Amino acid sequence: MPVETNNKSSIKPPKVRQFGGSFFILLTLLLLLNLIIPSFFGVRSLQVPYSTFLAQVEAGKVDRAIVGGDRIEYTIKTQTPDGTTEQVFTTTPVAIDLDLPKILREHHVEFAAPLPNPNAWIGTLLSWVAPPLIFFGIWGLLMNRQGGPAALTVGKSRARIYSQGSTGVKFSDVAGVDEAKAELEEIVDFLKNADKYTTLGAKIPKGVLLVGPPGTGKTLLAKAIAGEAAVPFFSISGSEFIELFVGVGAARVRDLFEQAKEQAPCIVFIDELDALGKSRGGAGPIMGGNDEREQTLNQLLSEMDGFDANTGVIIIAATNRPEILDPALRRPGRFDRQVVVDRPDKIGREAILKVHARNVKLANDVDLSTIAIRTPGFAGADLANLVNEAALLAARRNSQAVTMADFNEAIERLVAGLEKRSRVLNETEKKTVAYHEVGHAIIGALMPGAGKVEKISVVPRGVGALGYTIQMPEEDRFLMLEDEIRGRIAILLGGRSAEEIVFGKVSTGAADDIQKATDLAERAITLYGMSDRLGPVAFEKSQQQFLEGYSNPRRAISPKVAEEIDREVKQTLDNAHHIALSILQHNRDLLEQTAEELLQREILEGADLRDRLIQAKVPGEMAEWLRTGKISEDKPLLQTLLV
Ligand code: ADP
Ligand code: MG
Ligand code: ZN
């Protein structure tokens, strides 16, 4: 694994630290001076009560006095055998005593007002200068603690820099994204042999945007480019820009590009560009945070325009939300190259598994291609995680090598969550769950394109599953056909249908199935145009290409059409439900036997399960329903069953 070192020595020397040091010495000196000055310039004297002073004046002992508003200093001369000694006393007047001059004159005391203090200006100066100095001192201290030398140089970019080729990642570490790799190899070639291109007058793209779902290897690819080309690699994350004070992000961008130009040819990698490049003027600012982001973005745009394409600085950015990026970022001359880094297909997954299994001891029975088949939709990061999970499981068994069983268990863990044997179900619940799962399995075995039913279990797993059925696809699918969608809906409703047939009532266990079935039916009608009545009209706005889930707002439609959509969705679900009931009715014996067996053994899988499910019989009306989605009116099975 590449170690990302924060190589500080390559960042400019931290001048701030030095300044900070002498600054603190100065501050301490000033403070000490402030303490010393009064005692230094003041005359040491004895403090006495005011009444004593008055008494001494009246007794004629006082020789002379300096009378200030809040302090009186006076001298007493005493005759001793070896001459006269003077003793100085001070006292504080009780109030402004207007009679005092008269009394002093009466007793022949020499008196005067105090001279203005020649050093008073220092005190005044200190009282003005010290507080802000102290404030800045503390501030500086805090900043230094927080972010090292970078903190006071607020504008300095904190891009981590990797020196020549030290990302340690090569193209061979990235697998399954061959198209993206081929495009990026051109970039590497430019960084290595710039002359070849510039003599021809060709302009190399300044910016490359890597677009793809999370975990597909975008960051890894960027590092691999730097590693292959053996050039410096500056990497910064978009979210790191959005920090501290307004204007700082922009200063960071400026500094980052300055550093990059000095070190050209090099690569500047901006990860999570969406944090920075969200479309400007979109949603209203929340807590004023937008201003800062916009300034930073503007700075980035102008920096990208500001340097010549052939300086050898190539900016690579990555995002998994290209649709929210500001259009200005994608203009020619900026991130005009987009490279899609998609989830890998089956062959890609096998290649990625190979990369990650390089350092893992595999048992002979491990077949990476089978694992690749069983992991559709897994991204590179998921596969890396899978290999590690399997290795951990093998280690827990104290095994010498990682077996296929470890991989299967690891896949199940990643897909369905951890086993929860501690969750104890009562007899009725267990029975309900068993019939429910067998219902899914029997229908799953008959429907087209759904893959093989591999396992049914009544061992609770993950957050909410009390039992589960695992159906593994036999190949990667990129399209779903009409009949397969219908089949999928019927499979989802199969669990609930089994409960209806066997117990005559339903449980709450089917909520998730019903949710998924309804979503799928709605999508078929509003997105895929699969309803005869409504035709190929899109009623949903589809935009979020890379985000899973289904949260699109409906297009503006008339209430009549809305009603029609609802009716069609319901009809689709009703028909699928009808077929599910019909199939299970048709295979009642198989349902009972398999559920009994499952209750005893908790898990059914492999050949054992296959031999049972192969007996499932197809009811006559299923073929027509698969083809048309319709049920002939003369067989109202649904109604009779629900009474
Ligand atoms: P992204 O930046 O696209 O979210 P990363 O590049 O951070 O994903 O990938 C995370 C980890 O997943 C990588 O460090 C690597 O171990 C693994 N990985 C992801 N994609 C691939 C791939 N195509 N080939 C090999 N490993 C991959
Ligand atoms: Mg990343
Ligand atoms: Zn279910």
PDB file of C-alpha atoms in Angstrom, residues 10-237:
ATOM      1  CA  SER A  10       8.846  20.204   0.192  1.00  0.00           C
ATOM      2  CA  ILE A  11       6.471  22.925   1.283  1.00  0.00           C
ATOM      3  CA  LYS A  12       8.144  26.274   1.750  1.00  0.00           C
ATOM      4  CA  PRO A  13      10.032  26.672   5.049  1.00  0.00           C
ATOM      5  CA  PRO A  14       7.648  27.504   7.832  1.00  0.00           C
ATOM      6  CA  LYS A  15       8.620  31.119   8.377  1.00  0.00           C
ATOM      7  CA  VAL A  16       5.657  31.611  10.609  1.00  0.00           C
ATOM      8  CA  ARG A  17       7.141  29.474  13.304  1.00  0.00           C
ATOM      9  CA  GLN A  18      10.228  31.647  13.550  1.00  0.00           C
ATOM     10  CA  PHE A  19       8.240  34.810  13.614  1.00  0.00           C
ATOM     11  CA  GLY A  20       6.006  33.254  16.227  1.00  0.00           C
ATOM     12  CA  GLY A  21       9.017  32.470  18.422  1.00  0.00           C
ATOM     13  CA  SER A  22      10.600  35.932  18.459  1.00  0.00           C
ATOM     14  CA  PHE A  23       7.168  37.386  18.774  1.00  0.00           C
ATOM     15  CA  PHE A  24       6.608  35.589  22.031  1.00  0.00           C
ATOM     16  CA  ILE A  25       9.947  36.653  23.434  1.00  0.00           C
ATOM     17  CA  LEU A  26       9.115  40.261  22.624  1.00  0.00           C
ATOM     18  CA  LEU A  27       5.742  39.939  24.249  1.00  0.00           C
ATOM     19  CA  THR A  28       7.187  38.490  27.441  1.00  0.00           C
ATOM     20  CA  LEU A  29       9.778  41.274  27.600  1.00  0.00           C
ATOM     21  CA  LEU A  30       7.131  43.931  27.275  1.00  0.00           C
ATOM     22  CA  LEU A  31       5.060  42.365  30.003  1.00  0.00           C
ATOM     23  CA  LEU A  32       8.031  42.158  32.360  1.00  0.00           C
ATOM     24  CA  LEU A  33       8.888  45.793  31.664  1.00  0.00           C
ATOM     25  CA  ASN A  34       5.378  46.726  32.519  1.00  0.00           C
ATOM     26  CA  LEU A  35       5.780  45.102  35.921  1.00  0.00           C
ATOM     27  CA  ILE A  36       9.241  46.475  36.603  1.00  0.00           C
ATOM     28  CA  ILE A  37       8.867  50.103  35.566  1.00  0.00           C
ATOM     29  CA  PRO A  38       6.651  51.385  38.369  1.00  0.00           C
ATOM     30  CA  SER A  39       8.766  49.874  41.135  1.00  0.00           C
ATOM     31  CA  PHE A  40      11.931  50.898  39.370  1.00  0.00           C
ATOM     32  CA  PHE A  41      11.088  54.532  39.016  1.00  0.00           C
ATOM     33  CA  GLY A  42       9.095  54.895  42.209  1.00  0.00           C
ATOM     34  CA  VAL A  43      10.998  55.716  45.448  1.00  0.00           C
ATOM     35  CA  ARG A  44      10.860  53.107  48.108  1.00  0.00           C
ATOM     36  CA  SER A  45       8.949  54.535  51.031  1.00  0.00           C
ATOM     37  CA  LEU A  46       6.838  53.650  54.017  1.00  0.00           C
ATOM     38  CA  GLN A  47       3.072  53.830  53.781  1.00  0.00           C
ATOM     39  CA  VAL A  48       1.354  55.414  56.781  1.00  0.00           C
ATOM     40  CA  PRO A  49      -2.239  56.340  57.586  1.00  0.00           C
ATOM     41  CA  TYR A  50      -3.406  59.832  56.654  1.00  0.00           C
ATOM     42  CA  SER A  51      -4.140  60.672  60.259  1.00  0.00           C
ATOM     43  CA  THR A  52      -0.537  59.888  61.197  1.00  0.00           C
ATOM     44  CA  PHE A  53       0.596  62.238  58.458  1.00  0.00           C
ATOM     45  CA  LEU A  54      -1.604  65.034  59.789  1.00  0.00           C
ATOM     46  CA  ALA A  55      -0.428  64.427  63.315  1.00  0.00           C
ATOM     47  CA  GLN A  56       3.178  64.552  62.205  1.00  0.00           C
ATOM     48  CA  VAL A  57       2.565  67.810  60.354  1.00  0.00           C
ATOM     49  CA  GLU A  58       0.972  69.321  63.416  1.00  0.00           C
ATOM     50  CA  ALA A  59       3.853  68.102  65.551  1.00  0.00           C
ATOM     51  CA  GLY A  60       6.173  69.980  63.178  1.00  0.00           C
ATOM     52  CA  LYS A  61       8.129  66.921  62.208  1.00  0.00           C
ATOM     53  CA  VAL A  62       7.505  67.063  58.458  1.00  0.00           C
ATOM     54  CA  ASP A  63      10.198  68.793  56.442  1.00  0.00           C
ATOM     55  CA  ARG A  64       8.743  68.765  52.951  1.00  0.00           C
ATOM     56  CA  ALA A  65       5.915  67.062  51.023  1.00  0.00           C
ATOM     57  CA  ILE A  66       4.908  66.318  47.469  1.00  0.00           C
ATOM     58  CA  VAL A  67       1.151  66.450  47.372  1.00  0.00           C
ATOM     59  CA  GLY A  68      -0.613  64.579  44.606  1.00  0.00           C
ATOM     60  CA  GLY A  69      -4.299  63.969  44.212  1.00  0.00           C
ATOM     61  CA  ASP A  70      -4.172  60.385  45.378  1.00  0.00           C
ATOM     62  CA  ARG A  71      -0.754  60.167  47.001  1.00  0.00           C
ATOM     63  CA  ILE A  72       1.270  62.303  49.299  1.00  0.00           C
ATOM     64  CA  GLU A  73       4.939  61.712  49.731  1.00  0.00           C
ATOM     65  CA  TYR A  74       6.697  63.436  52.601  1.00  0.00           C
ATOM     66  CA  THR A  75      10.067  63.560  54.277  1.00  0.00           C
ATOM     67  CA  ILE A  76      10.825  63.675  57.954  1.00  0.00           C
ATOM     68  CA  LYS A  77      14.185  64.940  59.150  1.00  0.00           C
ATOM     69  CA  THR A  78      15.434  63.522  62.376  1.00  0.00           C
ATOM     70  CA  GLN A  79      18.470  64.702  64.242  1.00  0.00           C
ATOM     71  CA  THR A  80      20.708  61.841  65.355  1.00  0.00           C
ATOM     72  CA  PRO A  81      24.074  62.004  66.992  1.00  0.00           C
ATOM     73  CA  ASP A  82      25.842  61.436  63.668  1.00  0.00           C
ATOM     74  CA  GLY A  83      23.914  64.072  61.677  1.00  0.00           C
ATOM     75  CA  THR A  84      20.478  64.352  60.145  1.00  0.00           C
ATOM     76  CA  THR A  85      18.728  61.453  58.466  1.00  0.00           C
ATOM     77  CA  GLU A  86      15.809  61.739  56.160  1.00  0.00           C
ATOM     78  CA  GLN A  87      12.968  59.259  56.099  1.00  0.00           C
ATOM     79  CA  VAL A  88      10.374  59.171  53.366  1.00  0.00           C
ATOM     80  CA  PHE A  89       6.769  58.209  53.971  1.00  0.00           C
ATOM     81  CA  THR A  90       3.751  58.068  51.771  1.00  0.00           C
ATOM     82  CA  THR A  91       0.115  58.296  52.571  1.00  0.00           C
ATOM     83  CA  THR A  92      -3.168  58.365  50.731  1.00  0.00           C
ATOM     84  CA  PRO A  93      -5.401  61.371  51.320  1.00  0.00           C
ATOM     85  CA  VAL A  94      -8.862  60.519  52.550  1.00  0.00           C
ATOM     86  CA  ALA A  95     -10.538  62.992  50.215  1.00  0.00           C
ATOM     87  CA  ILE A  96      -9.398  66.110  48.465  1.00  0.00           C
ATOM     88  CA  ASP A  97      -8.502  68.097  51.529  1.00  0.00           C
ATOM     89  CA  LEU A  98      -8.747  71.776  50.629  1.00  0.00           C
ATOM     90  CA  ASP A  99      -7.467  72.784  54.017  1.00  0.00           C
ATOM     91  CA  LEU A 100      -4.224  70.896  53.617  1.00  0.00           C
ATOM     92  CA  PRO A 101      -2.135  73.680  51.952  1.00  0.00           C
ATOM     93  CA  LYS A 102      -3.138  76.031  54.744  1.00  0.00           C
ATOM     94  CA  ILE A 103      -2.143  73.561  57.430  1.00  0.00           C
ATOM     95  CA  LEU A 104       1.165  72.832  55.699  1.00  0.00           C
ATOM     96  CA  ARG A 105       1.932  76.536  55.420  1.00  0.00           C
ATOM     97  CA  GLU A 106       1.137  77.048  59.059  1.00  0.00           C
ATOM     98  CA  HIS A 107       3.671  74.429  60.022  1.00  0.00           C
ATOM     99  CA  HIS A 108       6.326  75.623  57.581  1.00  0.00           C
ATOM    100  CA  VAL A 109       6.338  72.516  55.454  1.00  0.00           C
ATOM    101  CA  GLU A 110       7.918  72.915  52.055  1.00  0.00           C
ATOM    102  CA  PHE A 111       5.388  71.445  49.612  1.00  0.00           C
ATOM    103  CA  ALA A 112       4.836  71.054  45.926  1.00  0.00           C
ATOM    104  CA  ALA A 113       2.724  69.167  43.420  1.00  0.00           C
ATOM    105  CA  PRO A 114       4.375  66.063  41.855  1.00  0.00           C
ATOM    106  CA  LEU A 115       6.354  66.530  38.640  1.00  0.00           C
ATOM    107  CA  PRO A 116       4.852  64.851  35.618  1.00  0.00           C
ATOM    108  CA  ASN A 117       6.374  61.338  35.419  1.00  0.00           C
ATOM    109  CA  PRO A 118       8.913  61.241  32.595  1.00  0.00           C
ATOM    110  CA  ASN A 119       8.267  57.538  32.116  1.00  0.00           C
ATOM    111  CA  ALA A 120       4.504  57.711  32.090  1.00  0.00           C
ATOM    112  CA  TRP A 121       4.354  57.388  28.331  1.00  0.00           C
ATOM    113  CA  ILE A 122       5.593  53.838  28.574  1.00  0.00           C
ATOM    114  CA  GLY A 123       2.677  52.888  30.763  1.00  0.00           C
ATOM    115  CA  THR A 124       0.251  54.620  28.451  1.00  0.00           C
ATOM    116  CA  LEU A 125       1.777  52.979  25.442  1.00  0.00           C
ATOM    117  CA  LEU A 126       1.660  49.579  27.066  1.00  0.00           C
ATOM    118  CA  SER A 127      -1.946  49.952  28.032  1.00  0.00           C
ATOM    119  CA  TRP A 128      -2.760  50.569  24.410  1.00  0.00           C
ATOM    120  CA  VAL A 129      -0.424  48.160  22.764  1.00  0.00           C
ATOM    121  CA  ALA A 130      -0.305  45.189  25.100  1.00  0.00           C
ATOM    122  CA  PRO A 131      -3.929  44.003  24.949  1.00  0.00           C
ATOM    123  CA  PRO A 132      -4.024  43.603  21.178  1.00  0.00           C
ATOM    124  CA  LEU A 133      -0.594  42.012  21.281  1.00  0.00           C
ATOM    125  CA  ILE A 134      -1.762  39.533  23.860  1.00  0.00           C
ATOM    126  CA  PHE A 135      -4.841  38.821  21.799  1.00  0.00           C
ATOM    127  CA  PHE A 136      -2.875  38.180  18.652  1.00  0.00           C
ATOM    128  CA  GLY A 137      -0.389  36.126  20.607  1.00  0.00           C
ATOM    129  CA  ILE A 138      -3.063  33.781  21.897  1.00  0.00           C
ATOM    130  CA  TRP A 139      -4.677  33.603  18.497  1.00  0.00           C
ATOM    131  CA  GLY A 140      -1.409  32.755  16.868  1.00  0.00           C
ATOM    132  CA  LEU A 141      -0.759  30.101  19.471  1.00  0.00           C
ATOM    133  CA  LEU A 142      -4.108  28.477  18.828  1.00  0.00           C
ATOM    134  CA  MET A 143      -3.627  28.562  15.098  1.00  0.00           C
ATOM    135  CA  ASN A 144      -0.211  27.020  15.415  1.00  0.00           C
ATOM    136  CA  ARG A 145      -1.610  24.219  17.510  1.00  0.00           C
ATOM    137  CA  GLN A 146      -4.425  23.549  15.115  1.00  0.00           C
ATOM    138  CA  GLY A 147      -2.768  23.263  11.810  1.00  0.00           C
ATOM    139  CA  GLY A 148       0.953  23.406  12.149  1.00  0.00           C
ATOM    140  CA  PRO A 149       2.789  26.043  10.192  1.00  0.00           C
ATOM    141  CA  ALA A 150       0.073  26.125   7.574  1.00  0.00           C
ATOM    142  CA  ALA A 151      -2.423  27.684   9.889  1.00  0.00           C
ATOM    143  CA  LEU A 152      -1.075  31.218   9.972  1.00  0.00           C
ATOM    144  CA  THR A 153      -0.205  31.158   6.341  1.00  0.00           C
ATOM    145  CA  VAL A 154      -3.903  30.729   5.860  1.00  0.00           C
ATOM    146  CA  GLY A 155      -3.610  30.955   2.126  1.00  0.00           C
ATOM    147  CA  LYS A 156      -1.013  28.234   1.719  1.00  0.00           C
ATOM    148  CA  SER A 157      -2.360  25.187   0.016  1.00  0.00           C
ATOM    149  CA  ARG A 158      -2.280  22.027   1.993  1.00  0.00           C
ATOM    150  CA  ALA A 159      -1.972  19.878  -1.062  1.00  0.00           C
ATOM    151  CA  ARG A 160      -0.049  16.816  -0.170  1.00  0.00           C
ATOM    152  CA  ILE A 161       2.808  16.377  -2.520  1.00  0.00           C
ATOM    153  CA  TYR A 162       4.257  13.102  -3.524  1.00  0.00           C
ATOM    154  CA  SER A 163       7.661  13.304  -5.029  1.00  0.00           C
ATOM    155  CA  GLN A 164       8.623  11.510  -8.216  1.00  0.00           C
ATOM    156  CA  GLY A 165       6.677   8.361  -8.707  1.00  0.00           C
ATOM    157  CA  SER A 166       6.288   7.845  -5.009  1.00  0.00           C
ATOM    158  CA  THR A 167       2.553   7.286  -5.074  1.00  0.00           C
ATOM    159  CA  GLY A 168       3.702   3.724  -5.584  1.00  0.00           C
ATOM    160  CA  VAL A 169       0.605   2.944  -7.619  1.00  0.00           C
ATOM    161  CA  LYS A 170       0.908   1.647 -11.153  1.00  0.00           C
ATOM    162  CA  PHE A 171      -1.677   1.011 -13.803  1.00  0.00           C
ATOM    163  CA  SER A 172      -1.321  -2.686 -13.079  1.00  0.00           C
ATOM    164  CA  ASP A 173      -2.872  -2.071  -9.652  1.00  0.00           C
ATOM    165  CA  VAL A 174      -6.023  -0.792 -11.270  1.00  0.00           C
ATOM    166  CA  ALA A 175      -8.154  -3.352 -13.039  1.00  0.00           C
ATOM    167  CA  GLY A 176     -11.516  -3.622 -14.683  1.00  0.00           C
ATOM    168  CA  VAL A 177     -11.649  -0.072 -16.013  1.00  0.00           C
ATOM    169  CA  ASP A 178      -9.856  -0.596 -19.294  1.00  0.00           C
ATOM    170  CA  GLU A 179     -11.492   2.206 -21.281  1.00  0.00           C
ATOM    171  CA  ALA A 180     -10.632   4.755 -18.626  1.00  0.00           C
ATOM    172  CA  LYS A 181      -7.100   3.419 -18.442  1.00  0.00           C
ATOM    173  CA  ALA A 182      -6.630   3.665 -22.192  1.00  0.00           C
ATOM    174  CA  GLU A 183      -7.690   7.322 -22.162  1.00  0.00           C
ATOM    175  CA  LEU A 184      -5.433   8.132 -19.283  1.00  0.00           C
ATOM    176  CA  GLU A 185      -2.429   6.454 -20.821  1.00  0.00           C
ATOM    177  CA  GLU A 186      -2.390   9.310 -23.303  1.00  0.00           C
ATOM    178  CA  ILE A 187      -1.978  11.738 -20.426  1.00  0.00           C
ATOM    179  CA  VAL A 188       0.923   9.741 -19.085  1.00  0.00           C
ATOM    180  CA  ASP A 189       2.508   9.794 -22.506  1.00  0.00           C
ATOM    181  CA  PHE A 190       2.201  13.559 -22.676  1.00  0.00           C
ATOM    182  CA  LEU A 191       3.797  14.023 -19.298  1.00  0.00           C
ATOM    183  CA  LYS A 192       6.661  11.785 -20.355  1.00  0.00           C
ATOM    184  CA  ASN A 193       7.183  12.944 -23.936  1.00  0.00           C
ATOM    185  CA  ALA A 194       5.720  16.432 -24.076  1.00  0.00           C
ATOM    186  CA  ASP A 195       7.845  17.378 -27.103  1.00  0.00           C
ATOM    187  CA  LYS A 196       6.188  14.825 -29.336  1.00  0.00           C
ATOM    188  CA  TYR A 197       2.919  16.689 -28.944  1.00  0.00           C
ATOM    189  CA  THR A 198       4.076  20.283 -28.770  1.00  0.00           C
ATOM    190  CA  THR A 199       6.194  20.114 -31.928  1.00  0.00           C
ATOM    191  CA  LEU A 200       3.085  19.033 -33.775  1.00  0.00           C
ATOM    192  CA  GLY A 201       1.228  21.972 -32.312  1.00  0.00           C
ATOM    193  CA  ALA A 202      -1.176  19.752 -30.466  1.00  0.00           C
ATOM    194  CA  LYS A 203      -2.762  21.019 -27.297  1.00  0.00           C
ATOM    195  CA  ILE A 204      -3.063  18.596 -24.461  1.00  0.00           C
ATOM    196  CA  PRO A 205      -6.201  18.741 -22.343  1.00  0.00           C
ATOM    197  CA  LYS A 206      -5.646  20.803 -19.216  1.00  0.00           C
ATOM    198  CA  GLY A 207      -8.264  19.122 -17.173  1.00  0.00           C
ATOM    199  CA  VAL A 208      -9.549  15.583 -16.975  1.00  0.00           C
ATOM    200  CA  LEU A 209     -12.651  14.806 -15.004  1.00  0.00           C
ATOM    201  CA  LEU A 210     -13.010  11.290 -13.662  1.00  0.00           C
ATOM    202  CA  VAL A 211     -16.671  10.529 -13.239  1.00  0.00           C
ATOM    203  CA  GLY A 212     -18.111   7.437 -11.624  1.00  0.00           C
ATOM    204  CA  PRO A 213     -19.847   5.874  -8.642  1.00  0.00           C
ATOM    205  CA  PRO A 214     -17.995   5.751  -5.307  1.00  0.00           C
ATOM    206  CA  GLY A 215     -15.362   3.089  -4.869  1.00  0.00           C
ATOM    207  CA  THR A 216     -14.718   2.428  -8.541  1.00  0.00           C
ATOM    208  CA  GLY A 217     -11.085   3.507  -8.327  1.00  0.00           C
ATOM    209  CA  LYS A 218     -11.025   7.157  -9.374  1.00  0.00           C
ATOM    210  CA  THR A 219      -8.556   8.202  -6.698  1.00  0.00           C
ATOM    211  CA  LEU A 220      -6.539   5.100  -7.405  1.00  0.00           C
ATOM    212  CA  LEU A 221      -6.397   5.900 -11.132  1.00  0.00           C
ATOM    213  CA  ALA A 222      -5.178   9.437 -10.521  1.00  0.00           C
ATOM    214  CA  LYS A 223      -2.382   8.113  -8.340  1.00  0.00           C
ATOM    215  CA  ALA A 224      -1.523   5.532 -10.951  1.00  0.00           C
ATOM    216  CA  ILE A 225      -1.097   8.253 -13.580  1.00  0.00           C
ATOM    217  CA  ALA A 226       1.400  10.062 -11.393  1.00  0.00           C
ATOM    218  CA  GLY A 227       3.107   6.790 -10.584  1.00  0.00           C
ATOM    219  CA  GLU A 228       3.422   5.794 -14.227  1.00  0.00           C
ATOM    220  CA  ALA A 229       4.591   9.171 -15.435  1.00  0.00           C
ATOM    221  CA  ALA A 230       6.937   9.598 -12.452  1.00  0.00           C
ATOM    222  CA  VAL A 231       5.969  13.217 -11.955  1.00  0.00           C
ATOM    223  CA  PRO A 232       5.084  15.104  -8.758  1.00  0.00           C
ATOM    224  CA  PHE A 233       1.536  14.601  -7.659  1.00  0.00           C
ATOM    225  CA  PHE A 234      -0.331  17.290  -5.755  1.00  0.00           C
ATOM    226  CA  SER A 235      -3.508  16.020  -4.248  1.00  0.00           C
ATOM    227  CA  ILE A 236      -6.170  17.973  -2.460  1.00  0.00           C
ATOM    228  CA  SER A 237      -9.769  17.211  -1.673  1.00  0.00           C
TER     229      SER A 237
END
